[in-house]
XYZ file of C-alpha atoms in Angstrom:
271
model
C 12.854 -22.673 44.388
C 12.828 -19.512 46.508
C 9.917 -17.104 46.131
C 9.903 -13.737 47.874
C 7.196 -13.382 50.515
C 5.625 -10.344 48.872
C 5.183 -12.277 45.624
C 3.565 -15.191 47.495
C 1.120 -12.840 49.257
C 0.280 -11.066 45.989
C -0.498 -14.378 44.270
C -2.647 -15.601 47.164
C -4.669 -12.369 47.263
C -5.122 -12.574 43.502
C -6.349 -16.150 43.888
C -8.906 -15.112 46.520
C -10.412 -12.446 44.261
C -10.476 -14.599 41.134
C -12.010 -17.548 42.994
C -14.758 -15.381 44.470
C -15.556 -13.872 41.064
C -15.589 -17.322 39.463
C -18.368 -18.389 41.791
C -20.212 -15.079 41.726
C -20.310 -14.328 37.995
C -19.560 -17.701 36.409
C -16.205 -16.537 35.047
C -12.836 -18.230 35.357
C -11.234 -15.103 36.747
C -8.979 -14.597 33.720
C -10.272 -11.101 33.001
C -8.911 -10.061 36.394
C -5.991 -12.452 36.637
C -4.268 -11.872 33.287
C -3.568 -8.107 33.637
C -2.395 -8.389 37.246
C -0.256 -11.474 36.619
C 1.253 -9.796 33.548
C 2.196 -6.858 35.768
C 3.681 -9.090 38.507
C 5.748 -11.135 36.042
C 7.007 -8.020 34.264
C 8.096 -6.591 37.614
C 10.213 -9.709 38.125
C 12.153 -9.326 34.918
C 10.101 -11.392 32.457
C 10.061 -9.900 28.961
C 6.736 -8.193 28.276
C 5.975 -10.333 25.215
C 6.461 -13.560 27.152
C 4.847 -12.245 30.359
C 1.514 -11.800 28.558
C 1.576 -15.374 27.252
C 2.622 -16.791 30.638
C -0.173 -14.859 32.358
C -2.792 -16.101 29.880
C -1.664 -19.744 30.056
C -1.325 -19.760 33.855
C -4.701 -18.072 34.219
C -6.339 -20.760 32.117
C -4.687 -23.541 34.137
C -6.095 -22.191 37.419
C -9.602 -22.535 35.955
C -9.204 -26.326 36.099
C -9.376 -26.045 39.890
C -11.672 -23.029 40.236
C -14.311 -24.531 37.960
C -14.629 -27.729 39.994
C -15.040 -25.839 43.252
C -17.512 -23.351 41.791
C -19.674 -25.836 39.910
C -20.098 -28.072 42.965
C -21.628 -25.151 44.844
C -23.953 -24.279 41.922
C -24.910 -27.933 41.341
C -26.119 -28.267 44.933
C -28.660 -25.555 44.136
C -29.745 -27.329 40.943
C -28.708 -24.354 38.806
C -26.437 -26.078 36.256
C -28.038 -26.852 32.870
C -26.162 -30.084 32.161
C -27.990 -30.487 28.847
C -26.323 -27.274 27.652
C -22.949 -28.395 29.015
C -23.203 -31.587 26.938
C -24.222 -29.620 23.848
C -21.510 -26.943 24.049
C -18.569 -28.982 25.405
C -17.527 -30.810 22.166
C -17.136 -27.546 20.258
C -15.362 -25.974 23.223
C -12.737 -28.727 23.249
C -12.080 -28.378 19.512
C -11.902 -24.587 19.647
C -9.676 -24.650 22.721
C -7.188 -27.087 21.189
C -7.017 -24.997 18.011
C -6.319 -21.821 19.974
C -3.905 -23.284 22.527
C -1.838 -25.550 20.306
C -1.775 -23.422 17.164
C -2.774 -19.773 17.043
C -1.628 -18.871 20.583
C 1.961 -20.024 20.031
C 2.258 -18.154 16.728
C 0.850 -14.790 17.819
C 3.122 -12.205 19.384
C 2.443 -11.263 22.994
C 1.860 -7.702 21.815
C -1.033 -8.788 19.578
C -2.478 -10.980 22.318
C -2.421 -8.012 24.717
C -4.271 -5.849 22.177
C -6.799 -8.588 21.483
C -7.300 -9.082 25.223
C -7.888 -5.347 25.706
C -10.466 -5.237 22.903
C -12.212 -8.370 24.144
C -12.408 -7.172 27.754
C -13.619 -3.730 26.659
C -16.357 -5.345 24.576
C -17.349 -7.632 27.459
C -17.538 -4.696 29.862
C -19.763 -2.783 27.446
C -22.099 -5.764 27.095
C -22.350 -5.993 30.873
C -23.230 -2.301 31.128
C -25.843 -2.393 28.352
C -27.542 -5.480 29.820
C -29.793 -5.844 26.775
C -32.842 -8.069 27.101
C -33.337 -10.841 24.490
C -36.461 -11.370 22.439
C -38.866 -13.620 24.365
C -39.105 -16.067 21.449
C -35.338 -16.661 21.120
C -34.091 -20.085 22.256
C -30.807 -21.998 22.382
C -29.864 -23.429 18.953
C -29.965 -27.138 18.152
C -27.055 -29.564 18.451
C -25.020 -28.286 15.428
C -25.502 -24.679 16.526
C -24.370 -25.469 20.070
C -21.233 -27.208 18.788
C -20.428 -24.164 16.636
C -21.083 -21.770 19.518
C -18.902 -23.920 21.768
C -16.090 -23.763 19.214
C -16.165 -19.954 19.233
C -16.262 -19.859 23.052
C -13.339 -22.292 23.384
C -11.243 -20.503 20.765
C -11.742 -17.005 22.206
C -11.131 -18.278 25.730
C -7.820 -19.794 24.664
C -6.588 -16.493 23.252
C -7.412 -14.425 26.327
C -6.940 -16.976 29.129
C -10.501 -16.730 30.448
C -13.001 -19.401 31.364
C -15.431 -18.355 28.675
C -17.975 -16.783 30.996
C -17.772 -13.463 29.199
C -18.927 -15.171 26.019
C -21.052 -18.054 27.262
C -23.084 -16.121 29.862
C -24.157 -13.342 27.431
C -24.813 -15.968 24.745
C -27.022 -18.086 26.991
C -28.940 -15.124 28.413
C -29.367 -13.858 24.818
C -31.075 -17.205 24.198
C -33.363 -16.688 27.220
C -31.528 -18.918 29.669
C -32.056 -17.347 33.113
C -29.047 -15.466 34.498
C -28.518 -17.806 37.451
C -28.666 -20.874 35.198
C -26.310 -19.204 32.717
C -23.770 -18.333 35.434
C -23.888 -21.850 36.904
C -23.648 -23.524 33.477
C -20.749 -21.249 32.524
C -18.902 -22.387 35.648
C -19.345 -26.013 34.543
C -18.111 -25.185 31.032
C -14.933 -23.725 32.519
C -13.424 -27.184 33.044
C -13.499 -28.455 29.414
C -12.419 -24.987 28.266
C -9.397 -25.043 30.582
C -8.531 -28.684 29.911
C -8.443 -28.259 26.126
C -6.529 -24.988 26.197
C -3.958 -26.068 28.791
C -3.242 -29.157 26.683
C -2.732 -26.818 23.743
C -0.434 -24.497 25.723
C 1.721 -27.449 26.836
C 2.040 -28.670 23.235
C 2.740 -25.162 21.910
C 5.310 -24.292 24.603
C 6.984 -27.699 24.921
C 10.407 -26.612 23.631
C 10.518 -23.114 25.155
C 13.285 -22.064 27.531
C 11.764 -21.263 30.967
C 11.440 -17.507 31.569
C 11.584 -17.992 35.364
C 12.566 -20.872 37.660
C 9.479 -23.048 37.936
C 8.108 -22.155 34.519
C 7.011 -24.964 32.210
C 6.805 -23.469 28.753
C 3.959 -20.965 28.924
C 2.837 -22.178 32.387
C 4.258 -20.628 35.573
C 3.770 -23.424 38.102
C 4.330 -21.512 41.413
C 1.632 -18.995 40.462
C -0.661 -21.827 39.364
C -0.351 -23.630 42.709
C -0.799 -20.553 44.911
C -3.634 -18.958 42.935
C -5.486 -22.256 42.524
C -5.231 -23.036 46.256
C -6.720 -19.673 47.214
C -9.349 -19.608 44.457
C -10.716 -23.056 45.311
C -11.432 -21.863 48.852
C -13.185 -18.674 47.750
C -15.185 -19.922 44.730
C -17.943 -21.498 46.897
C -18.302 -18.208 48.776
C -18.860 -16.413 45.464
C -21.409 -18.999 44.348
C -23.302 -18.583 47.613
C -23.249 -14.803 47.238
C -24.521 -15.044 43.635
C -27.866 -16.356 44.883
C -28.200 -13.631 47.508
C -26.903 -10.469 45.805
C -28.185 -8.098 43.150
C -25.976 -9.452 40.362
C -27.067 -6.723 37.937
C -25.645 -3.941 40.119
C -22.504 -5.939 40.784
C -21.944 -6.490 37.069
C -22.102 -2.749 36.465
C -19.433 -2.090 39.073
C -17.295 -4.921 37.714
C -17.640 -3.553 34.179
C -15.881 -0.333 35.198
C -13.055 -2.360 36.732
C -12.764 -4.239 33.438
C -12.406 -0.974 31.532
C -9.411 -0.129 33.706
C -7.825 -3.538 33.141
C -8.475 -3.284 29.398
C -6.723 0.093 29.363
C -3.671 -1.432 31.065
C -3.453 -4.304 28.569
C -3.921 -1.806 25.708
C -0.941 0.119 27.081
C 1.130 -3.101 27.270
C 0.201 -3.977 23.706
C 1.006 -0.526 22.281
C 4.230 -0.289 24.288
C 5.338 -3.600 22.810
């Protein structure tokens, strides 16, 4: 298939930013990727309702690659809490399959855009507030971690994000250190993406491609280009996470998220 050069460059640049942020903040990049990819697909004639769904599904698929690259860098520093990964992953898989294979396919793109806007706005506010947890609060036991994982996987499937904007605040709320929470969130991105992508493929199996190269809800050219760039930049973000003032960076990123939330709110209201 023929892709215009400008589109290729735009997707590669987007992949660089999302990969760097995945390593830096423990996110899959979906909060940044979904609004921009929605815009790029809309500009190329994809119906707004379908563009939102394609952006969310494609964003989630890139996390399969970004997560591996990011978590390797964090694991070398011994920052990943694998005990928490084992506790949260089963619920994440169940929640992700439920969202990707069922609810996602039934919801209109307009409602997904509005939900995305609300979710990103809430996440940005949490980042700005940066509330400190009670010193006595700890991670819940096995049943509680499975339940928390289910919520993380389900919400991630609806917004196309790696779950970092739920899992990182949740873990820090339970007194997991910020660097451990970011690294563990990066590791959780893989089961989140795997479960949701499987759900998107099942839910979009019989859909007519919106663009050449589309596979149901997945847009394969964007997946390949963004994943290639993000895998290269995720280790750089992970390295920077251990050297930068993450608190100040989160504040700056929160304001960017407000802008992206406003754009998705506009897309949702415009229908």
